[in-house]
Structures are given as C-alpha cells and as structure tokens.
Amino acid sequence: MSNDKLDALIERIASEHGIVLSQDDPVLMMHTLNEVLLE
C-alpha cells in the first residue's frame, strides 16, 4: 500500500472517529493485509 493511500486512510479514520493513527499502527497492518487478500 502506498504512503498516499495510508495517509488518506489515516485522515479518514481521524475525521470519522476522532482517533489519529501512526504509520506503524497494527490496525493499518490489518487493513493492508485485507487489501492484499482481496486482490
């Protein structure tokens, strides 16, 4: 997953849930893993 996509996802989570994630957050790892599995 590109940094641009991760940044967009982090921004979306922050705006919808008020929680700011970092690039190395395990939640983002799960999102990336799900994307790979769907491909």
Tab-separated table of C-alpha atoms in Angstrom:
chain	number	residue	atom	x	y	z
A	1	MET	CA	0.000	0.000	0.000
A	2	SER	CA	1.399	3.387	-0.951
A	3	ASN	CA	2.028	6.143	1.556
A	4	ASP	CA	-0.624	8.291	-0.142
A	5	LYS	CA	-3.273	5.616	0.426
A	6	LEU	CA	-2.188	5.156	4.042
A	7	ASP	CA	-2.276	8.901	4.634
A	8	ALA	CA	-5.771	9.099	3.141
A	9	LEU	CA	-6.920	6.220	5.352
A	10	ILE	CA	-5.395	7.822	8.467
A	11	GLU	CA	-7.146	11.104	7.637
A	12	ARG	CA	-10.480	9.343	7.103
A	13	ILE	CA	-10.247	7.488	10.416
A	14	ALA	CA	-9.303	10.713	12.184
A	15	SER	CA	-12.220	12.636	10.691
A	16	GLU	CA	-14.828	9.913	11.247
A	17	HIS	CA	-13.705	8.601	14.631
A	18	GLY	CA	-11.509	11.311	16.157
A	19	ILE	CA	-8.592	8.878	16.507
A	20	VAL	CA	-5.226	9.582	14.898
A	21	LEU	CA	-3.198	6.526	13.908
A	22	SER	CA	0.510	6.461	13.138
A	23	GLN	CA	2.035	4.816	10.054
A	24	ASP	CA	3.210	1.845	12.153
A	25	ASP	CA	-0.104	1.186	13.907
A	26	PRO	CA	-1.082	-2.526	13.840
A	27	VAL	CA	-4.612	-1.603	12.736
A	28	LEU	CA	-3.199	-0.328	9.444
A	29	MET	CA	-1.325	-3.614	9.009
A	30	MET	CA	-4.644	-5.458	9.169
A	31	HIS	CA	-6.167	-3.110	6.601
A	32	THR	CA	-3.255	-3.724	4.235
A	33	LEU	CA	-3.457	-7.472	4.787
A	34	ASN	CA	-7.173	-7.438	3.956
A	35	GLU	CA	-6.474	-5.493	0.763
A	36	VAL	CA	-3.838	-8.000	-0.305
A	37	LEU	CA	-6.154	-10.931	0.379
A	38	LEU	CA	-8.918	-9.335	-1.678
A	39	GLU	CA	-6.559	-8.927	-4.635
